[in-house]
Amino acid sequence: MPASKQAASQTSRPFWSGTITFGLVSIPVDLFPAVRSREVALHMVDPKGRALGRQYFCPKHEKVLSTQDIVRGVQTKSGKYVAVTDEEIEAIAPEMSRDIELQRFVPIGQIAPKYFDHPYVLAPAGRSAKSYHLLAKVIADSSRVGIGTFVMRGHQYLVAILSDGSILRAQTLRFDEELRSAAEIGLPKAAKAGAAAVKRLAAAIKSHTGRSLARDDLADRYAEALRRLAGGKAKAGRDVVNAKLTATTEDTGLGEAQVVDLMERLRQSLGRAKRSGRPGSAGTRRAIARTG
Amino acid sequence: MTVRAIWKGSLHIGRNEVAVKMYSAVRPRPVDFRMLHRTDLEPVQQRIVRKSDGKEVAAAERRKAFRLDAKRSVILQPKELERLEPASSRRIATCHFVPFDAVEQQAYDQPYYLGPDESDADYFALAAALARQKAVGIVRWTMRTKRYLGALVVDAGHLLLITLRRADQFIALPETAAPALDGKELRLARQLVDLAADDFDPHAWKDEYRRRLLALVEEKRRGKRKQLAPPKARRSRGSLAAQLRLSLEKAKKDN
């Protein structure tokens, strides 16, 4: 499939579609990633700047494979592979695949940071805007997050549903069984520390404590260095090629086209947008400043 | 069974230094999918090809292009990229500390445990001091020629270093205004949340799906066919207020 056609078909396709159930109320939603991958500006090219991409092939048949030729499988203890189809994967847990049932509402502060996995945005699907807004409002007012589980792409996820008042977000959480314990790693048991040392370190921490995170705290120093290097070379006219030549979508995860599309989607489904945000500006500000 | 350290470093806080070892806090996934060729169940391999003609391109011939704008990309040569690599160091520099709730959940990425290296006393003193101040350290370090950004936190008396996502990764969401909501519906929905209010108990949630997936694989290995049940989509009936009222009655009965 040509790259451009592939990109078009990926646009606006949510990562997952299903319903949030809250009591007997079902709210159809589409789920989109809320963060993009880091090296979004870097593309793999050949020495002349022509785009490279990944291709799947079968080493036994020396055959190039399309997605139709590929099936997912799990390796058994004997080393053999057993294929599992998408239908089978869905059928082993039909009740989990379509629903995020909010079973508990817990204070967000009780969830230790090690559990937070991946952030997503939820957009209302179908005609669910009214119940979507109702849930967004009550979750925001409760200072709690809804907890449930769901299945996406063949894995079950624990998930927290958060709200800023008008937009619902989902944050997948790691199951406790996915995490090692300190004892399992072999760390010494937490011991009582010497009062003098604690006091000295607490004072050092205190003298270096600010009130909130600054945008620069989360700055990507490597991306900055890359930008400087590329900018300098462009000025000197070295190794500059046409951007169209280098463009690929598949190795960048959530491409800018999808980001723009998601914004449009949210704006339409959530109605009366006040203002459009430049990608990487307002949301980041909110992400950092809100809790500051 | 103990886990091997992946790195050794030294935390710098003002003039204080605490030697630590780093361990991955996440277990490898016990079940993972592999992509297979449908006809012979051979694991699929990947290769890098030129998009225009589909020819394979060897690693030595691959470059990275930085996209400056819609029109221009700049090819960055391997030597130039090498020069951007930071010098190797054992130092974990603490930029500063912020209150625990100043770091938004969306920023947390990969967790690593830190363990004491030379002195248990220094390590546990730092953990205790950090817990007392209810603070998170924002730290930067270099590990195997790569830059890292992380949050230093305390978890049940031990130190954890959790990598943080960079500012540019967050997608700006449009600012939307919530519509006016029905007062009665709001009241009912609030009561539903209150009825389900609880403490977060991480041990209460199990990956049930993984167990079922392993059972499916075992059945298929032995040549048994699994009956497929088509997934049912749930649909709400009645007005939103009526659904909320019914939910509330049911929740009260179940409690």
PDB file of C-alpha atoms in Angstrom, chain A residues 5 26 60-61 65 103-104 113 119 146 162 203 220 233 257 288:
ATOM      1  CA  LYS A   5      -3.042   5.958   1.290  1.00  0.00           C
ATOM      2  CA  SER A  26     -23.577   3.343  28.799  1.00  0.00           C
ATOM      3  CA  LYS A  60      11.305 -19.306   5.262  1.00  0.00           C
ATOM      4  CA  HIS A  61       9.496 -18.310   2.092  1.00  0.00           C
ATOM      5  CA  LEU A  65       4.019 -10.015   3.759  1.00  0.00           C
ATOM      6  CA  GLN A 103     -16.599  -0.148  39.480  1.00  0.00           C
ATOM      7  CA  ARG A 104     -14.986   2.149  42.030  1.00  0.00           C
ATOM      8  CA  PRO A 113       3.110   7.046  40.410  1.00  0.00           C
ATOM      9  CA  PRO A 119      -2.414   8.527  28.995  1.00  0.00           C
ATOM     10  CA  GLY A 146     -13.294   6.032  38.140  1.00  0.00           C
ATOM     11  CA  LEU A 162     -10.113  11.220  34.896  1.00  0.00           C
ATOM     12  CA  ALA A 203      17.062  20.668  54.791  1.00  0.00           C
ATOM     13  CA  ASP A 220      13.739  17.622  25.739  1.00  0.00           C
ATOM     14  CA  LYS A 233      23.221  22.871   8.702  1.00  0.00           C
ATOM     15  CA  ALA A 257      -2.035  14.529  10.832  1.00  0.00           C
ATOM     16  CA  ILE A 288       2.063  21.286  33.908  1.00  0.00           C
TER      17      ILE A 288
END
